Short mmCIF file of C-alpha atoms in Angstrom, two decimals:
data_model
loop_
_atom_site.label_atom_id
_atom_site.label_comp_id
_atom_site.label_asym_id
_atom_site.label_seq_id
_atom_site.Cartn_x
_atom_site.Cartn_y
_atom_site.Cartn_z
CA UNK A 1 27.82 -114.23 29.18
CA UNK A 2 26.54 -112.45 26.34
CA UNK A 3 25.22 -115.37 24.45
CA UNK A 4 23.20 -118.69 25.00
CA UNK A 5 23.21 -121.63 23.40
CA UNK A 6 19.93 -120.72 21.12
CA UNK A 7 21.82 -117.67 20.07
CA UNK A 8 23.85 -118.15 17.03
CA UNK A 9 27.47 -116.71 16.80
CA UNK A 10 28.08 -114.31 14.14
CA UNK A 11 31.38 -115.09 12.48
CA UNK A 12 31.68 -112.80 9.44
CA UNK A 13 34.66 -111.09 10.84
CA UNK A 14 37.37 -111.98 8.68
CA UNK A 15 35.88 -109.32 5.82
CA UNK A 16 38.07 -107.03 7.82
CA UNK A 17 40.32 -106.19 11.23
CA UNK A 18 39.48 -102.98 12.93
CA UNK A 19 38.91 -101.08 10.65
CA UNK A 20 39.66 -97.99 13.09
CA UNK A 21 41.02 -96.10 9.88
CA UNK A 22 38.08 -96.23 7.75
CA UNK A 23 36.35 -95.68 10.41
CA UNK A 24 37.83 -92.65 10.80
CA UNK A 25 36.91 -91.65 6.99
CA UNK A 26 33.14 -92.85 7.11
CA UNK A 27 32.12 -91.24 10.71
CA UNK A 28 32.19 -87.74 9.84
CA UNK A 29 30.38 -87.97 6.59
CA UNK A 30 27.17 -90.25 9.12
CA UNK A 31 27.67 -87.11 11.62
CA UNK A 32 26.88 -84.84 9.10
CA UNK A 33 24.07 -86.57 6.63
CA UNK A 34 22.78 -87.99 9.67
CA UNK A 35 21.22 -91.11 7.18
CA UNK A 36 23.69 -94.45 6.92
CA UNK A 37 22.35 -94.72 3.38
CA UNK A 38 23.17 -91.78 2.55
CA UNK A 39 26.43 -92.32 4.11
CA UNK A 40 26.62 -95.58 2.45
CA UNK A 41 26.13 -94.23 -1.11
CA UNK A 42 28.71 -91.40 -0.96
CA UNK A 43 31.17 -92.84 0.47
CA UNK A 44 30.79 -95.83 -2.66
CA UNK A 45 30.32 -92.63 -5.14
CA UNK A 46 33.16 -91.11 -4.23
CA UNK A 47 35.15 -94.08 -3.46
CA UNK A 48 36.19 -92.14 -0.11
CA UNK A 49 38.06 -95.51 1.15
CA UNK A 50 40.12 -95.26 -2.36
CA UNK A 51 39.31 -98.94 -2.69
CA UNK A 52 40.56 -100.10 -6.57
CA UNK A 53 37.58 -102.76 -6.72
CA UNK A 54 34.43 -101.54 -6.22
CA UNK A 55 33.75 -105.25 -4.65
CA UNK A 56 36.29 -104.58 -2.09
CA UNK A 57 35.02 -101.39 -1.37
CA UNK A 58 31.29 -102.81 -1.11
CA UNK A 59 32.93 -105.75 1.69
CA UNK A 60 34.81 -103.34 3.67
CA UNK A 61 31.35 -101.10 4.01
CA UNK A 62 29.55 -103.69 4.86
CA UNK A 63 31.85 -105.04 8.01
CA UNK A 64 32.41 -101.11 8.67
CA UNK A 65 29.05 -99.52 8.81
CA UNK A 66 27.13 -102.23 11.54
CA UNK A 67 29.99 -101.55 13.98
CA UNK A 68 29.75 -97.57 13.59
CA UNK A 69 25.41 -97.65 13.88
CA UNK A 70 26.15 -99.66 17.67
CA UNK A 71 27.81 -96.10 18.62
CA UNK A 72 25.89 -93.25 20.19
CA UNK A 73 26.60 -89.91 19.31
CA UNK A 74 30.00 -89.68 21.62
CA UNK A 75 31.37 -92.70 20.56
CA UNK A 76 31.09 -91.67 16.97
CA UNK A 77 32.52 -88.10 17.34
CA UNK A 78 35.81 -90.18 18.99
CA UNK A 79 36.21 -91.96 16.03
CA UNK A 80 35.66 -89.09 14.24
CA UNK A 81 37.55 -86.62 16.10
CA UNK A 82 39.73 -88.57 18.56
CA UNK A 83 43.38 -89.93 18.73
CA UNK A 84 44.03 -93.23 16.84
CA UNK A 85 44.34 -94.90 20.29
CA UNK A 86 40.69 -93.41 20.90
CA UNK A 87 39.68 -94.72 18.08
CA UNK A 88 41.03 -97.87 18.28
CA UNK A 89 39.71 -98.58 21.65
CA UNK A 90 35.79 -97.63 20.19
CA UNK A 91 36.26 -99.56 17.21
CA UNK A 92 37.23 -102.52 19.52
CA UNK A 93 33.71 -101.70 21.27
CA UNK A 94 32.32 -101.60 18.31
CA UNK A 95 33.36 -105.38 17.46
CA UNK A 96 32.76 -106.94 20.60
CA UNK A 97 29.03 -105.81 20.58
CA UNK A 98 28.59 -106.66 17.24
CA UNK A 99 30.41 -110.00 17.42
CA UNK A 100 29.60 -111.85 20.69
CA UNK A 101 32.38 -114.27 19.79
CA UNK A 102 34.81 -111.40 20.41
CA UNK A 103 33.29 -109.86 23.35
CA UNK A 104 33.02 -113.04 25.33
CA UNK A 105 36.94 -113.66 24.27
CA UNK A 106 38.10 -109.72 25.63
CA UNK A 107 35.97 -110.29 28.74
CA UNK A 108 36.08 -113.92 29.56
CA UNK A 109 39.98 -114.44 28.37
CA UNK A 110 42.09 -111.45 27.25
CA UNK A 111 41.07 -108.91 30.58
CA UNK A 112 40.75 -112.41 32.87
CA UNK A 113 44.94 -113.32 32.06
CA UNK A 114 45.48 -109.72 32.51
CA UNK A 115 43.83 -109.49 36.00
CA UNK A 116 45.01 -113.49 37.05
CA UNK A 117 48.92 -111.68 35.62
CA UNK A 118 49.36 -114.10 32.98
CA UNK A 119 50.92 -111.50 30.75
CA UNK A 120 51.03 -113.15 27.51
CA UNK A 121 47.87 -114.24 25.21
CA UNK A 122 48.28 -117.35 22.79
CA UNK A 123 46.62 -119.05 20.21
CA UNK A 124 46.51 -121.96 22.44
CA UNK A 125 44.05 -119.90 25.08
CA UNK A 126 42.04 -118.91 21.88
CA UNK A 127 41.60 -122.53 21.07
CA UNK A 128 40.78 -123.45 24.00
CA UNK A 129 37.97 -121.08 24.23
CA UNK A 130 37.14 -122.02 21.27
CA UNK A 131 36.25 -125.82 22.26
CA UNK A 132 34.55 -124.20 25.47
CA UNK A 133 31.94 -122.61 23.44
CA UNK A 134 31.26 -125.24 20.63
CA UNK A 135 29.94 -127.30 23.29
CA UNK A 136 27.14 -124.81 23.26
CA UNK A 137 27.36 -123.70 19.63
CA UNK A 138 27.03 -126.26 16.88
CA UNK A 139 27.83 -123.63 14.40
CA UNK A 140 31.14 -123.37 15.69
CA UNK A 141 31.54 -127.06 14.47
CA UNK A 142 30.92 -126.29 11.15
CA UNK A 143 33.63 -124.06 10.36
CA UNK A 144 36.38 -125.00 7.78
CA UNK A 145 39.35 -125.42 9.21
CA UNK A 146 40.89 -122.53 7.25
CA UNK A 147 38.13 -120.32 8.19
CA UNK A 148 38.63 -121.26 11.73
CA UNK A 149 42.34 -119.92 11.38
CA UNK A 150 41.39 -117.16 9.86
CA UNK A 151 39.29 -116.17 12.64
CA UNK A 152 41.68 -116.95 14.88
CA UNK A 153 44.15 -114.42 12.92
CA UNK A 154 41.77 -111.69 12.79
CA UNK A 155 41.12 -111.47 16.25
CA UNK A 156 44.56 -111.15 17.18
CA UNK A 157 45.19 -108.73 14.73
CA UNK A 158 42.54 -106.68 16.02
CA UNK A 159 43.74 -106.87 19.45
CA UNK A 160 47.27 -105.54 18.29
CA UNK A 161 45.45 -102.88 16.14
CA UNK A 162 43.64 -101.82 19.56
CA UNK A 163 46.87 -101.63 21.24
CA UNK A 164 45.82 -104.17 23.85
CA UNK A 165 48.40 -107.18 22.58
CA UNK A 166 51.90 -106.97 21.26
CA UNK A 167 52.35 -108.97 17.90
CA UNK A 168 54.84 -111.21 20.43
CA UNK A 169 51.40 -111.90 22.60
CA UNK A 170 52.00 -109.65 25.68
CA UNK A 171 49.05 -108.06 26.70
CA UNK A 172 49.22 -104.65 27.29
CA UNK A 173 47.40 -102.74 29.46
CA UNK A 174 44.53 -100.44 28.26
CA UNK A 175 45.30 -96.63 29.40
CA UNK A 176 41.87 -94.96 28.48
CA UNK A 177 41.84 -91.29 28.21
CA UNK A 178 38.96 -90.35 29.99
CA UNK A 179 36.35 -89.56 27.20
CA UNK A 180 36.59 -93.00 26.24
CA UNK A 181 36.13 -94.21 29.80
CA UNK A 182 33.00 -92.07 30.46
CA UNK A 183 31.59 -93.77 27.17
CA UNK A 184 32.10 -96.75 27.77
CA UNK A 185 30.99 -96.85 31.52
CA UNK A 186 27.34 -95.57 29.75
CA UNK A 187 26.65 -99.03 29.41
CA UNK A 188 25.49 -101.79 31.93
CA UNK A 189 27.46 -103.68 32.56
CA UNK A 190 30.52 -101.58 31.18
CA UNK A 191 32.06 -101.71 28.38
CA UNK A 192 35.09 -101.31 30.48
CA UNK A 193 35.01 -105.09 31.04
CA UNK A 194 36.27 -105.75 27.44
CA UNK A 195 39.73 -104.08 27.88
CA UNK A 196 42.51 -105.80 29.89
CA UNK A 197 42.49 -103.03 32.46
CA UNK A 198 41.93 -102.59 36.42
CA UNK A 199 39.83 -99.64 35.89
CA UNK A 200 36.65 -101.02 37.29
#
């Protein structure tokens, strides 16, 4: 697991999905100033995510940018550089580190029905995580129960924005190009184990 029970679950999620496009708008400008402030203030200057409210703009950065600064250097230029699968795939990365919620879902849930063949992914299984881990979380207890479907909706939605669920709940399989399998198998234990794959 990638959490204990003195470790408090970060749930600020629902300020945004995946992201992957913006993503693909703010990663160049970090790979060239080299400084997230920096990064930070022009994209907000120039209002490089065309966001009509600069509020809105100011929430999307601030889901957006802690993802991106969990990447190394590869990971980045995929986002920046890469297919939109590619990208979606490190973005998803991106979440599950920063949101252990997430990453104990994809490893623990979404790549275990995969690998048992369960083939399809439900709110139900989400909820029933869900009650798993509040056992060990208080914090999970004190979510509204709006913001608890929220969450719920968010996560799916970035699973279908990754490509690894169908918005009918079939998971599909993960078919990593091989860039984004040597990234992700630069981790211990590998990032590999978030993606409903075989692929060890």
């Amino acid at each position: 697991m990638m959490t204990n029970s003195s470790t408090r679950y970060a749930l600020s999620f629902t300020s945004g999905t995946l992201l992957a496009a913006q993503a693909a708008v703010v990663a160049p400008i970090y790979l060239r100033t080299r400084d997230w402030t920096a990064t930070r203030a022009q994209v907000k200057e120039e209002n490089v995510l065309q966001s009509r409210v600069a509020r809105s703009n100011t929430r999307m950065l601030g889901a957006l940018i802690p993802r991106l600064q969990l990447l190394n250097e590869a990971e980045l230029q995929i986002v920046a550089d890469g297919t939109s699968t590619e990208r979606g795939h490190v973005m998803w990365v991106a979440a599950c580190h920063l949101y252990s919620l997430i990453g104990e879902f994809a490893e623990e849930v979404l790549r275990e029905r995969f690998l048992t063949l369960a083939g399809t992914l439900t709110y139900e299984e989400y909820d029933s995580f869900y009650r798993s881990k509040a056992m060990w979380h208080d914090e999970l207890y004190d979510v509204t129960d709006d913001s608890y479907k929220k969450l719920r909706q968010v996560l799916f939605k970035m699973m279908v924005e990754a490509g690894l669920l169908t918005k009918q709940g079939r998971i599909e399989p993960a078919l990593l190009s091989s860039c984004v399998a040597e990234c992700l198998n630069q981790h211990t234990p590998s990032d590999i184990r978030f993606f409903p794959t075989r692929v060890a």
